Amino acid sequence: MLNLRNFDIMSFLYQLLALLIAFSFHEFAHALVADRLGDPTPRQQGRLTLDPLAHIDVIGFLLLLIAGFGWAKPVEIDPRNFKNRKWGDVLVAIAGPLTNLLIALIAYLILFFMPNSLTSGSKIIFNILWAIIVLNIGLAVFNILPIPPLDGYHVVKSLFFKYNVKFFWEFERYSFILLIILIITGVISRIMNPLMNLVINGMNFIAIILQSIFF
């Protein structure tokens, strides 16, 4: 969230860069998997790119910077083009969060193996990498929550929609209000924080294993 009272231009720039990376790779991953599974819709709409301008929703992006809650431009797909509609939907949905986790892991490993003695230049790199780690993990964890219109909900709906169609339709009617309430009341944060810590601990474990093997 942007705090004007304690505004730090450098921290803002680090977070801005990290957000552009996180959003662009997240939406590109959705588009790429859909394209590989046979749906030309994202390619036709110019979403098969890492250009942030193709993926950023201006209002959603500004709200994210100011209020700490926002969104990117959703990648539109036509599941009828998939050979297996159910699993095609699942793979497209999980592609975004998994890509964010991969980017966070790469950034974490770079940070983990950086020299301990930091120059002013390497401190900038440290801050950028840490912003990339936190924001990509945050975006991934947030999106796996099973609440519309998040990716986690698309996975659950694809797997179980036919078993209780009425429940999913009714749930979607009030889902946006529910999501806003959960964010405002801090419930989302209380869910996300331990999950994010778990992911960071997991990445640290991977880094230690790699260190023991190669160093």
PDB file of N, CA and C in Angstrom, residues 35-140:
ATOM      1  N   ASP A  35      -2.589 -21.132 -25.354  1.00  0.00           N
ATOM      2  CA  ASP A  35      -2.171 -21.203 -26.751  1.00  0.00           C
ATOM      3  C   ASP A  35      -1.622 -22.583 -27.083  1.00  0.00           C
ATOM      4  N   ARG A  36      -0.795 -23.135 -26.189  1.00  0.00           N
ATOM      5  CA  ARG A  36      -0.194 -24.454 -26.425  1.00  0.00           C
ATOM      6  C   ARG A  36      -1.240 -25.568 -26.385  1.00  0.00           C
ATOM      7  N   LEU A  37      -2.323 -25.323 -25.668  1.00  0.00           N
ATOM      8  CA  LEU A  37      -3.385 -26.328 -25.577  1.00  0.00           C
ATOM      9  C   LEU A  37      -4.402 -26.196 -26.703  1.00  0.00           C
ATOM     10  N   GLY A  38      -4.184 -25.259 -27.607  1.00  0.00           N
ATOM     11  CA  GLY A  38      -5.018 -25.179 -28.798  1.00  0.00           C
ATOM     12  C   GLY A  38      -5.988 -24.026 -28.880  1.00  0.00           C
ATOM     13  N   ASP A  39      -5.963 -23.113 -27.910  1.00  0.00           N
ATOM     14  CA  ASP A  39      -6.881 -21.973 -27.936  1.00  0.00           C
ATOM     15  C   ASP A  39      -6.148 -20.741 -28.472  1.00  0.00           C
ATOM     16  N   PRO A  40      -6.528 -20.234 -29.652  1.00  0.00           N
ATOM     17  CA  PRO A  40      -5.833 -19.087 -30.239  1.00  0.00           C
ATOM     18  C   PRO A  40      -6.293 -17.738 -29.690  1.00  0.00           C
ATOM     19  N   THR A  41      -7.275 -17.730 -28.793  1.00  0.00           N
ATOM     20  CA  THR A  41      -7.859 -16.474 -28.307  1.00  0.00           C
ATOM     21  C   THR A  41      -6.823 -15.516 -27.715  1.00  0.00           C
ATOM     22  N   PRO A  42      -5.967 -15.961 -26.780  1.00  0.00           N
ATOM     23  CA  PRO A  42      -4.984 -15.023 -26.220  1.00  0.00           C
ATOM     24  C   PRO A  42      -4.033 -14.460 -27.271  1.00  0.00           C
ATOM     25  N   ARG A  43      -3.609 -15.291 -28.220  1.00  0.00           N
ATOM     26  CA  ARG A  43      -2.713 -14.815 -29.283  1.00  0.00           C
ATOM     27  C   ARG A  43      -3.419 -13.766 -30.142  1.00  0.00           C
ATOM     28  N   GLN A  44      -4.673 -14.035 -30.477  1.00  0.00           N
ATOM     29  CA  GLN A  44      -5.436 -13.101 -31.309  1.00  0.00           C
ATOM     30  C   GLN A  44      -5.649 -11.768 -30.605  1.00  0.00           C
ATOM     31  N   GLN A  45      -5.707 -11.783 -29.283  1.00  0.00           N
ATOM     32  CA  GLN A  45      -5.931 -10.559 -28.519  1.00  0.00           C
ATOM     33  C   GLN A  45      -4.632  -9.897 -28.065  1.00  0.00           C
ATOM     34  N   GLY A  46      -3.505 -10.399 -28.558  1.00  0.00           N
ATOM     35  CA  GLY A  46      -2.218  -9.778 -28.254  1.00  0.00           C
ATOM     36  C   GLY A  46      -1.711 -10.020 -26.852  1.00  0.00           C
ATOM     37  N   ARG A  47      -2.142 -11.118 -26.227  1.00  0.00           N
ATOM     38  CA  ARG A  47      -1.744 -11.376 -24.847  1.00  0.00           C
ATOM     39  C   ARG A  47      -0.549 -12.324 -24.742  1.00  0.00           C
ATOM     40  N   LEU A  48      -0.092 -12.841 -25.861  1.00  0.00           N
ATOM     41  CA  LEU A  48       1.035 -13.765 -25.837  1.00  0.00           C
ATOM     42  C   LEU A  48       2.340 -12.973 -25.882  1.00  0.00           C
ATOM     43  N   THR A  49       2.546 -12.162 -24.858  1.00  0.00           N
ATOM     44  CA  THR A  49       3.697 -11.273 -24.786  1.00  0.00           C
ATOM     45  C   THR A  49       4.014 -10.965 -23.330  1.00  0.00           C
ATOM     46  N   LEU A  50       5.272 -10.563 -23.081  1.00  0.00           N
ATOM     47  CA  LEU A  50       5.670 -10.129 -21.747  1.00  0.00           C
ATOM     48  C   LEU A  50       5.601  -8.610 -21.602  1.00  0.00           C
ATOM     49  N   ASP A  51       5.114  -7.946 -22.630  1.00  0.00           N
ATOM     50  CA  ASP A  51       4.959  -6.497 -22.566  1.00  0.00           C
ATOM     51  C   ASP A  51       3.915  -6.138 -21.504  1.00  0.00           C
ATOM     52  N   PRO A  52       4.305  -5.430 -20.442  1.00  0.00           N
ATOM     53  CA  PRO A  52       3.347  -5.096 -19.370  1.00  0.00           C
ATOM     54  C   PRO A  52       2.122  -4.348 -19.870  1.00  0.00           C
ATOM     55  N   LEU A  53       2.282  -3.543 -20.915  1.00  0.00           N
ATOM     56  CA  LEU A  53       1.163  -2.752 -21.422  1.00  0.00           C
ATOM     57  C   LEU A  53       0.022  -3.629 -21.933  1.00  0.00           C
ATOM     58  N   ALA A  54       0.345  -4.864 -22.329  1.00  0.00           N
ATOM     59  CA  ALA A  54      -0.694  -5.766 -22.821  1.00  0.00           C
ATOM     60  C   ALA A  54      -1.490  -6.386 -21.678  1.00  0.00           C
ATOM     61  N   HIS A  55      -0.958  -6.342 -20.477  1.00  0.00           N
ATOM     62  CA  HIS A  55      -1.573  -7.058 -19.359  1.00  0.00           C
ATOM     63  C   HIS A  55      -2.080  -6.154 -18.233  1.00  0.00           C
ATOM     64  N   ILE A  56      -1.633  -4.910 -18.206  1.00  0.00           N
ATOM     65  CA  ILE A  56      -1.985  -4.038 -17.090  1.00  0.00           C
ATOM     66  C   ILE A  56      -3.356  -3.408 -17.289  1.00  0.00           C
ATOM     67  N   ASP A  57      -4.198  -3.578 -16.293  1.00  0.00           N
ATOM     68  CA  ASP A  57      -5.450  -2.826 -16.212  1.00  0.00           C
ATOM     69  C   ASP A  57      -5.135  -1.571 -15.395  1.00  0.00           C
ATOM     70  N   VAL A  58      -5.285  -0.404 -15.987  1.00  0.00           N
ATOM     71  CA  VAL A  58      -4.829   0.836 -15.360  1.00  0.00           C
ATOM     72  C   VAL A  58      -5.451   1.044 -13.982  1.00  0.00           C
ATOM     73  N   ILE A  59      -6.780   0.905 -13.895  1.00  0.00           N
ATOM     74  CA  ILE A  59      -7.463   1.124 -12.624  1.00  0.00           C
ATOM     75  C   ILE A  59      -7.012   0.096 -11.587  1.00  0.00           C
ATOM     76  N   GLY A  60      -6.972  -1.170 -11.991  1.00  0.00           N
ATOM     77  CA  GLY A  60      -6.559  -2.221 -11.068  1.00  0.00           C
ATOM     78  C   GLY A  60      -5.133  -2.048 -10.591  1.00  0.00           C
ATOM     79  N   PHE A  61      -4.259  -1.587 -11.489  1.00  0.00           N
ATOM     80  CA  PHE A  61      -2.851  -1.408 -11.130  1.00  0.00           C
ATOM     81  C   PHE A  61      -2.678  -0.232 -10.169  1.00  0.00           C
ATOM     82  N   LEU A  62      -3.377   0.863 -10.438  1.00  0.00           N
ATOM     83  CA  LEU A  62      -3.289   2.022  -9.553  1.00  0.00           C
ATOM     84  C   LEU A  62      -3.853   1.708  -8.171  1.00  0.00           C
ATOM     85  N   LEU A  63      -4.953   0.966  -8.137  1.00  0.00           N
ATOM     86  CA  LEU A  63      -5.530   0.586  -6.849  1.00  0.00           C
ATOM     87  C   LEU A  63      -4.575  -0.299  -6.049  1.00  0.00           C
ATOM     88  N   LEU A  64      -3.852  -1.169  -6.771  1.00  0.00           N
ATOM     89  CA  LEU A  64      -2.900  -2.030  -6.087  1.00  0.00           C
ATOM     90  C   LEU A  64      -1.791  -1.215  -5.442  1.00  0.00           C
ATOM     91  N   LEU A  65      -1.317  -0.186  -6.141  1.00  0.00           N
ATOM     92  CA  LEU A  65      -0.260   0.659  -5.602  1.00  0.00           C
ATOM     93  C   LEU A  65      -0.758   1.519  -4.445  1.00  0.00           C
ATOM     94  N   ILE A  66      -1.995   2.003  -4.565  1.00  0.00           N
ATOM     95  CA  ILE A  66      -2.519   2.938  -3.569  1.00  0.00           C
ATOM     96  C   ILE A  66      -3.163   2.214  -2.382  1.00  0.00           C
ATOM     97  N   ALA A  67      -3.985   1.203  -2.699  1.00  0.00           N
ATOM     98  CA  ALA A  67      -4.778   0.564  -1.648  1.00  0.00           C
ATOM     99  C   ALA A  67      -4.291  -0.823  -1.261  1.00  0.00           C
ATOM    100  N   GLY A  68      -3.347  -1.363  -2.034  1.00  0.00           N
ATOM    101  CA  GLY A  68      -2.850  -2.701  -1.730  1.00  0.00           C
ATOM    102  C   GLY A  68      -3.725  -3.812  -2.277  1.00  0.00           C
ATOM    103  N   PHE A  69      -4.719  -3.457  -3.080  1.00  0.00           N
ATOM    104  CA  PHE A  69      -5.594  -4.444  -3.704  1.00  0.00           C
ATOM    105  C   PHE A  69      -5.897  -4.000  -5.120  1.00  0.00           C
ATOM    106  N   GLY A  70      -5.678  -4.886  -6.072  1.00  0.00           N
ATOM    107  CA  GLY A  70      -5.935  -4.519  -7.458  1.00  0.00           C
ATOM    108  C   GLY A  70      -5.953  -5.757  -8.331  1.00  0.00           C
ATOM    109  N   TRP A  71      -5.816  -5.552  -9.629  1.00  0.00           N
ATOM    110  CA  TRP A  71      -5.903  -6.675 -10.552  1.00  0.00           C
ATOM    111  C   TRP A  71      -5.227  -6.319 -11.868  1.00  0.00           C
ATOM    112  N   ALA A  72      -4.878  -7.360 -12.624  1.00  0.00           N
ATOM    113  CA  ALA A  72      -4.381  -7.192 -13.983  1.00  0.00           C
ATOM    114  C   ALA A  72      -5.534  -7.460 -14.954  1.00  0.00           C
ATOM    115  N   LYS A  73      -5.274  -7.294 -16.218  1.00  0.00           N
ATOM    116  CA  LYS A  73      -6.293  -7.562 -17.234  1.00  0.00           C
ATOM    117  C   LYS A  73      -6.393  -9.075 -17.430  1.00  0.00           C
ATOM    118  N   PRO A  74      -7.541  -9.688 -17.160  1.00  0.00           N
ATOM    119  CA  PRO A  74      -7.651 -11.146 -17.283  1.00  0.00           C
ATOM    120  C   PRO A  74      -7.418 -11.614 -18.718  1.00  0.00           C
ATOM    121  N   VAL A  75      -6.790 -12.768 -18.841  1.00  0.00           N
ATOM    122  CA  VAL A  75      -6.598 -13.385 -20.157  1.00  0.00           C
ATOM    123  C   VAL A  75      -7.874 -14.134 -20.525  1.00  0.00           C
ATOM    124  N   GLU A  76      -8.455 -13.766 -21.643  1.00  0.00           N
ATOM    125  CA  GLU A  76      -9.682 -14.430 -22.087  1.00  0.00           C
ATOM    126  C   GLU A  76      -9.327 -15.710 -22.838  1.00  0.00           C
ATOM    127  N   ILE A  77     -10.039 -16.781 -22.518  1.00  0.00           N
ATOM    128  CA  ILE A  77      -9.826 -18.051 -23.212  1.00  0.00           C
ATOM    129  C   ILE A  77     -11.168 -18.626 -23.637  1.00  0.00           C
ATOM    130  N   ASP A  78     -11.117 -19.559 -24.591  1.00  0.00           N
ATOM    131  CA  ASP A  78     -12.304 -20.294 -25.021  1.00  0.00           C
ATOM    132  C   ASP A  78     -12.026 -21.776 -24.792  1.00  0.00           C
ATOM    133  N   PRO A  79     -12.479 -22.315 -23.666  1.00  0.00           N
ATOM    134  CA  PRO A  79     -12.167 -23.707 -23.315  1.00  0.00           C
ATOM    135  C   PRO A  79     -12.661 -24.732 -24.333  1.00  0.00           C
ATOM    136  N   ARG A  80     -13.567 -24.327 -25.212  1.00  0.00           N
ATOM    137  CA  ARG A  80     -14.064 -25.257 -26.225  1.00  0.00           C
ATOM    138  C   ARG A  80     -12.966 -25.672 -27.188  1.00  0.00           C
ATOM    139  N   ASN A  81     -11.882 -24.889 -27.229  1.00  0.00           N
ATOM    140  CA  ASN A  81     -10.763 -25.216 -28.117  1.00  0.00           C
ATOM    141  C   ASN A  81      -9.806 -26.247 -27.521  1.00  0.00           C
ATOM    142  N   PHE A  82      -9.968 -26.558 -26.237  1.00  0.00           N
ATOM    143  CA  PHE A  82      -9.098 -27.542 -25.601  1.00  0.00           C
ATOM    144  C   PHE A  82      -9.577 -28.955 -25.930  1.00  0.00           C
ATOM    145  N   LYS A  83      -8.641 -29.873 -26.080  1.00  0.00           N
ATOM    146  CA  LYS A  83      -9.013 -31.275 -26.296  1.00  0.00           C
ATOM    147  C   LYS A  83      -9.727 -31.823 -25.073  1.00  0.00           C
ATOM    148  N   ASN A  84      -9.249 -31.435 -23.905  1.00  0.00           N
ATOM    149  CA  ASN A  84      -9.899 -31.820 -22.653  1.00  0.00           C
ATOM    150  C   ASN A  84     -10.226 -30.530 -21.921  1.00  0.00           C
ATOM    151  N   ARG A  85     -11.493 -30.162 -21.945  1.00  0.00           N
ATOM    152  CA  ARG A  85     -11.881 -28.853 -21.416  1.00  0.00           C
ATOM    153  C   ARG A  85     -11.568 -28.720 -19.935  1.00  0.00           C
ATOM    154  N   LYS A  86     -11.896 -29.753 -19.140  1.00  0.00           N
ATOM    155  CA  LYS A  86     -11.705 -29.665 -17.693  1.00  0.00           C
ATOM    156  C   LYS A  86     -10.233 -29.467 -17.345  1.00  0.00           C
ATOM    157  N   TRP A  87      -9.371 -30.333 -17.862  1.00  0.00           N
ATOM    158  CA  TRP A  87      -7.959 -30.244 -17.515  1.00  0.00           C
ATOM    159  C   TRP A  87      -7.268 -29.095 -18.211  1.00  0.00           C
ATOM    160  N   GLY A  88      -7.795 -28.683 -19.350  1.00  0.00           N
ATOM    161  CA  GLY A  88      -7.266 -27.487 -19.998  1.00  0.00           C
ATOM    162  C   GLY A  88      -7.486 -26.262 -19.131  1.00  0.00           C
ATOM    163  N   ASP A  89      -8.695 -26.136 -18.580  1.00  0.00           N
ATOM    164  CA  ASP A  89      -9.008 -25.035 -17.659  1.00  0.00           C
ATOM    165  C   ASP A  89      -8.086 -25.050 -16.446  1.00  0.00           C
ATOM    166  N   VAL A  90      -7.860 -26.244 -15.891  1.00  0.00           N
ATOM    167  CA  VAL A  90      -7.015 -26.372 -14.705  1.00  0.00           C
ATOM    168  C   VAL A  90      -5.589 -25.947 -15.004  1.00  0.00           C
ATOM    169  N   LEU A  91      -5.045 -26.415 -16.115  1.00  0.00           N
ATOM    170  CA  LEU A  91      -3.653 -26.101 -16.464  1.00  0.00           C
ATOM    171  C   LEU A  91      -3.464 -24.618 -16.732  1.00  0.00           C
ATOM    172  N   VAL A  92      -4.420 -24.005 -17.409  1.00  0.00           N
ATOM    173  CA  VAL A  92      -4.337 -22.565 -17.670  1.00  0.00           C
ATOM    174  C   VAL A  92      -4.396 -21.789 -16.358  1.00  0.00           C
ATOM    175  N   ALA A  93      -5.279 -22.205 -15.462  1.00  0.00           N
ATOM    176  CA  ALA A  93      -5.462 -21.493 -14.193  1.00  0.00           C
ATOM    177  C   ALA A  93      -4.208 -21.559 -13.323  1.00  0.00           C
ATOM    178  N   ILE A  94      -3.591 -22.741 -13.216  1.00  0.00           N
ATOM    179  CA  ILE A  94      -2.441 -22.875 -12.320  1.00  0.00           C
ATOM    180  C   ILE A  94      -1.158 -22.334 -12.929  1.00  0.00           C
ATOM    181  N   ALA A  95      -1.165 -22.082 -14.239  1.00  0.00           N
ATOM    182  CA  ALA A  95       0.053 -21.611 -14.907  1.00  0.00           C
ATOM    183  C   ALA A  95       0.534 -20.279 -14.341  1.00  0.00           C
ATOM    184  N   GLY A  96      -0.400 -19.372 -14.057  1.00  0.00           N
ATOM    185  CA  GLY A  96      -0.016 -18.062 -13.543  1.00  0.00           C
ATOM    186  C   GLY A  96       0.653 -18.128 -12.188  1.00  0.00           C
ATOM    187  N   PRO A  97      -0.002 -18.713 -11.159  1.00  0.00           N
ATOM    188  CA  PRO A  97       0.630 -18.819  -9.845  1.00  0.00           C
ATOM    189  C   PRO A  97       1.933 -19.603  -9.855  1.00  0.00           C
ATOM    190  N   LEU A  98       1.990 -20.700 -10.615  1.00  0.00           N
ATOM    191  CA  LEU A  98       3.224 -21.482 -10.668  1.00  0.00           C
ATOM    192  C   LEU A  98       4.373 -20.675 -11.260  1.00  0.00           C
ATOM    193  N   THR A  99       4.068 -19.880 -12.267  1.00  0.00           N
ATOM    194  CA  THR A  99       5.103 -19.032 -12.866  1.00  0.00           C
ATOM    195  C   THR A  99       5.605 -17.998 -11.869  1.00  0.00           C
ATOM    196  N   ASN A 100       4.691 -17.403 -11.113  1.00  0.00           N
ATOM    197  CA  ASN A 100       5.104 -16.452 -10.076  1.00  0.00           C
ATOM    198  C   ASN A 100       6.006 -17.116  -9.039  1.00  0.00           C
ATOM    199  N   LEU A 101       5.669 -18.335  -8.646  1.00  0.00           N
ATOM    200  CA  LEU A 101       6.493 -19.054  -7.677  1.00  0.00           C
ATOM    201  C   LEU A 101       7.871 -19.366  -8.261  1.00  0.00           C
ATOM    202  N   LEU A 102       7.924 -19.694  -9.530  1.00  0.00           N
ATOM    203  CA  LEU A 102       9.204 -19.980 -10.181  1.00  0.00           C
ATOM    204  C   LEU A 102      10.079 -18.731 -10.224  1.00  0.00           C
ATOM    205  N   ILE A 103       9.488 -17.600 -10.576  1.00  0.00           N
ATOM    206  CA  ILE A 103      10.239 -16.335 -10.604  1.00  0.00           C
ATOM    207  C   ILE A 103      10.742 -15.994  -9.206  1.00  0.00           C
ATOM    208  N   ALA A 104       9.885 -16.173  -8.206  1.00  0.00           N
ATOM    209  CA  ALA A 104      10.284 -15.895  -6.825  1.00  0.00           C
ATOM    210  C   ALA A 104      11.429 -16.802  -6.401  1.00  0.00           C
ATOM    211  N   LEU A 105      11.380 -18.066  -6.789  1.00  0.00           N
ATOM    212  CA  LEU A 105      12.440 -19.009  -6.427  1.00  0.00           C
ATOM    213  C   LEU A 105      13.763 -18.617  -7.075  1.00  0.00           C
ATOM    214  N   ILE A 106      13.724 -18.257  -8.355  1.00  0.00           N
ATOM    215  CA  ILE A 106      14.944 -17.835  -9.042  1.00  0.00           C
ATOM    216  C   ILE A 106      15.544 -16.604  -8.360  1.00  0.00           C
ATOM    217  N   ALA A 107      14.691 -15.631  -8.054  1.00  0.00           N
ATOM    218  CA  ALA A 107      15.168 -14.419  -7.383  1.00  0.00           C
ATOM    219  C   ALA A 107      15.729 -14.752  -6.001  1.00  0.00           C
ATOM    220  N   TYR A 108      15.072 -15.683  -5.297  1.00  0.00           N
ATOM    221  CA  TYR A 108      15.529 -16.062  -3.955  1.00  0.00           C
ATOM    222  C   TYR A 108      16.899 -16.738  -4.018  1.00  0.00           C
ATOM    223  N   LEU A 109      17.093 -17.600  -5.013  1.00  0.00           N
ATOM    224  CA  LEU A 109      18.377 -18.290  -5.144  1.00  0.00           C
ATOM    225  C   LEU A 109      19.493 -17.310  -5.487  1.00  0.00           C
ATOM    226  N   ILE A 110      19.197 -16.346  -6.345  1.00  0.00           N
ATOM    227  CA  ILE A 110      20.195 -15.310  -6.665  1.00  0.00           C
ATOM    228  C   ILE A 110      20.551 -14.544  -5.403  1.00  0.00           C
ATOM    229  N   LEU A 111      19.534 -14.187  -4.627  1.00  0.00           N
ATOM    230  CA  LEU A 111      19.751 -13.437  -3.395  1.00  0.00           C
ATOM    231  C   LEU A 111      20.518 -14.270  -2.370  1.00  0.00           C
ATOM    232  N   PHE A 112      20.181 -15.542  -2.286  1.00  0.00           N
ATOM    233  CA  PHE A 112      20.801 -16.433  -1.310  1.00  0.00           C
ATOM    234  C   PHE A 112      22.296 -16.581  -1.563  1.00  0.00           C
ATOM    235  N   PHE A 113      22.679 -16.643  -2.839  1.00  0.00           N
ATOM    236  CA  PHE A 113      24.079 -16.884  -3.179  1.00  0.00           C
ATOM    237  C   PHE A 113      24.858 -15.605  -3.483  1.00  0.00           C
ATOM    238  N   MET A 114      24.235 -14.452  -3.249  1.00  0.00           N
ATOM    239  CA  MET A 114      24.953 -13.189  -3.407  1.00  0.00           C
ATOM    240  C   MET A 114      26.004 -13.046  -2.318  1.00  0.00           C
ATOM    241  N   PRO A 115      27.119 -12.364  -2.608  1.00  0.00           N
ATOM    242  CA  PRO A 115      28.137 -12.125  -1.569  1.00  0.00           C
ATOM    243  C   PRO A 115      27.550 -11.354  -0.401  1.00  0.00           C
ATOM    244  N   ASN A 116      28.048 -11.624   0.810  1.00  0.00           N
ATOM    245  CA  ASN A 116      27.542 -10.967   2.013  1.00  0.00           C
ATOM    246  C   ASN A 116      27.887  -9.481   2.065  1.00  0.00           C
ATOM    247  N   SER A 117      29.044  -9.126   1.546  1.00  0.00           N
ATOM    248  CA  SER A 117      29.463  -7.721   1.572  1.00  0.00           C
ATOM    249  C   SER A 117      28.760  -6.980   0.446  1.00  0.00           C
ATOM    250  N   LEU A 118      27.882  -6.038   0.805  1.00  0.00           N
ATOM    251  CA  LEU A 118      27.060  -5.338  -0.175  1.00  0.00           C
ATOM    252  C   LEU A 118      27.618  -3.953  -0.473  1.00  0.00           C
ATOM    253  N   THR A 119      27.812  -3.657  -1.729  1.00  0.00           N
ATOM    254  CA  THR A 119      28.119  -2.303  -2.152  1.00  0.00           C
ATOM    255  C   THR A 119      26.802  -1.575  -2.348  1.00  0.00           C
ATOM    256  N   SER A 120      26.880  -0.275  -2.630  1.00  0.00           N
ATOM    257  CA  SER A 120      25.635   0.478  -2.855  1.00  0.00           C
ATOM    258  C   SER A 120      24.868  -0.079  -4.047  1.00  0.00           C
ATOM    259  N   GLY A 121      25.606  -0.521  -5.080  1.00  0.00           N
ATOM    260  CA  GLY A 121      24.944  -1.091  -6.259  1.00  0.00           C
ATOM    261  C   GLY A 121      24.278  -2.409  -5.952  1.00  0.00           C
ATOM    262  N   SER A 122      24.961  -3.259  -5.175  1.00  0.00           N
ATOM    263  CA  SER A 122      24.396  -4.556  -4.850  1.00  0.00           C
ATOM    264  C   SER A 122      23.243  -4.437  -3.857  1.00  0.00           C
ATOM    265  N   LYS A 123      23.224  -3.354  -3.054  1.00  0.00           N
ATOM    266  CA  LYS A 123      22.087  -3.119  -2.165  1.00  0.00           C
ATOM    267  C   LYS A 123      20.830  -2.847  -2.977  1.00  0.00           C
ATOM    268  N   ILE A 124      20.989  -2.137  -4.080  1.00  0.00           N
ATOM    269  CA  ILE A 124      19.850  -1.891  -4.964  1.00  0.00           C
ATOM    270  C   ILE A 124      19.349  -3.209  -5.536  1.00  0.00           C
ATOM    271  N   ILE A 125      20.287  -4.051  -5.977  1.00  0.00           N
ATOM    272  CA  ILE A 125      19.918  -5.363  -6.508  1.00  0.00           C
ATOM    273  C   ILE A 125      19.204  -6.186  -5.442  1.00  0.00           C
ATOM    274  N   PHE A 126      19.738  -6.132  -4.213  1.00  0.00           N
ATOM    275  CA  PHE A 126      19.110  -6.847  -3.088  1.00  0.00           C
ATOM    276  C   PHE A 126      17.665  -6.399  -2.904  1.00  0.00           C
ATOM    277  N   ASN A 127      17.418  -5.099  -2.890  1.00  0.00           N
ATOM    278  CA  ASN A 127      16.066  -4.574  -2.673  1.00  0.00           C
ATOM    279  C   ASN A 127      15.123  -4.946  -3.811  1.00  0.00           C
ATOM    280  N   ILE A 128      15.636  -4.907  -5.040  1.00  0.00           N
ATOM    281  CA  ILE A 128      14.813  -5.278  -6.195  1.00  0.00           C
ATOM    282  C   ILE A 128      14.449  -6.755  -6.126  1.00  0.00           C
ATOM    283  N   LEU A 129      15.447  -7.601  -5.835  1.00  0.00           N
ATOM    284  CA  LEU A 129      15.198  -9.039  -5.764  1.00  0.00           C
ATOM    285  C   LEU A 129      14.212  -9.369  -4.642  1.00  0.00           C
ATOM    286  N   TRP A 130      14.368  -8.707  -3.497  1.00  0.00           N
ATOM    287  CA  TRP A 130      13.462  -8.988  -2.389  1.00  0.00           C
ATOM    288  C   TRP A 130      12.036  -8.565  -2.736  1.00  0.00           C
ATOM    289  N   ALA A 131      11.875  -7.438  -3.414  1.00  0.00           N
ATOM    290  CA  ALA A 131      10.543  -7.004  -3.845  1.00  0.00           C
ATOM    291  C   ALA A 131       9.950  -8.009  -4.830  1.00  0.00           C
ATOM    292  N   ILE A 132      10.776  -8.515  -5.737  1.00  0.00           N
ATOM    293  CA  ILE A 132      10.310  -9.526  -6.694  1.00  0.00           C
ATOM    294  C   ILE A 132       9.869 -10.790  -5.966  1.00  0.00           C
ATOM    295  N   ILE A 133      10.647 -11.207  -4.972  1.00  0.00           N
ATOM    296  CA  ILE A 133      10.310 -12.408  -4.206  1.00  0.00           C
ATOM    297  C   ILE A 133       8.974 -12.245  -3.495  1.00  0.00           C
ATOM    298  N   VAL A 134       8.838 -11.182  -2.732  1.00  0.00           N
ATOM    299  CA  VAL A 134       7.644 -10.978  -1.907  1.00  0.00           C
ATOM    300  C   VAL A 134       6.391 -10.804  -2.764  1.00  0.00           C
ATOM    301  N   LEU A 135       6.476  -9.985  -3.796  1.00  0.00           N
ATOM    302  CA  LEU A 135       5.292  -9.695  -4.594  1.00  0.00           C
ATOM    303  C   LEU A 135       4.874 -10.882  -5.460  1.00  0.00           C
ATOM    304  N   ASN A 136       5.848 -11.641  -5.963  1.00  0.00           N
ATOM    305  CA  ASN A 136       5.484 -12.825  -6.744  1.00  0.00           C
ATOM    306  C   ASN A 136       4.881 -13.907  -5.870  1.00  0.00           C
ATOM    307  N   ILE A 137       5.435 -14.103  -4.669  1.00  0.00           N
ATOM    308  CA  ILE A 137       4.844 -15.071  -3.747  1.00  0.00           C
ATOM    309  C   ILE A 137       3.451 -14.601  -3.334  1.00  0.00           C
ATOM    310  N   GLY A 138       3.320 -13.322  -3.029  1.00  0.00           N
ATOM    311  CA  GLY A 138       2.028 -12.782  -2.632  1.00  0.00           C
ATOM    312  C   GLY A 138       0.985 -12.955  -3.719  1.00  0.00           C
ATOM    313  N   LEU A 139       1.370 -12.677  -4.969  1.00  0.00           N
ATOM    314  CA  LEU A 139       0.426 -12.817  -6.080  1.00  0.00           C
ATOM    315  C   LEU A 139       0.032 -14.275  -6.279  1.00  0.00           C
ATOM    316  N   ALA A 140       1.006 -15.174  -6.155  1.00  0.00           N
ATOM    317  CA  ALA A 140       0.715 -16.599  -6.316  1.00  0.00           C
ATOM    318  C   ALA A 140      -0.213 -17.104  -5.225  1.00  0.00           C
TER     319      ALA A 140
END
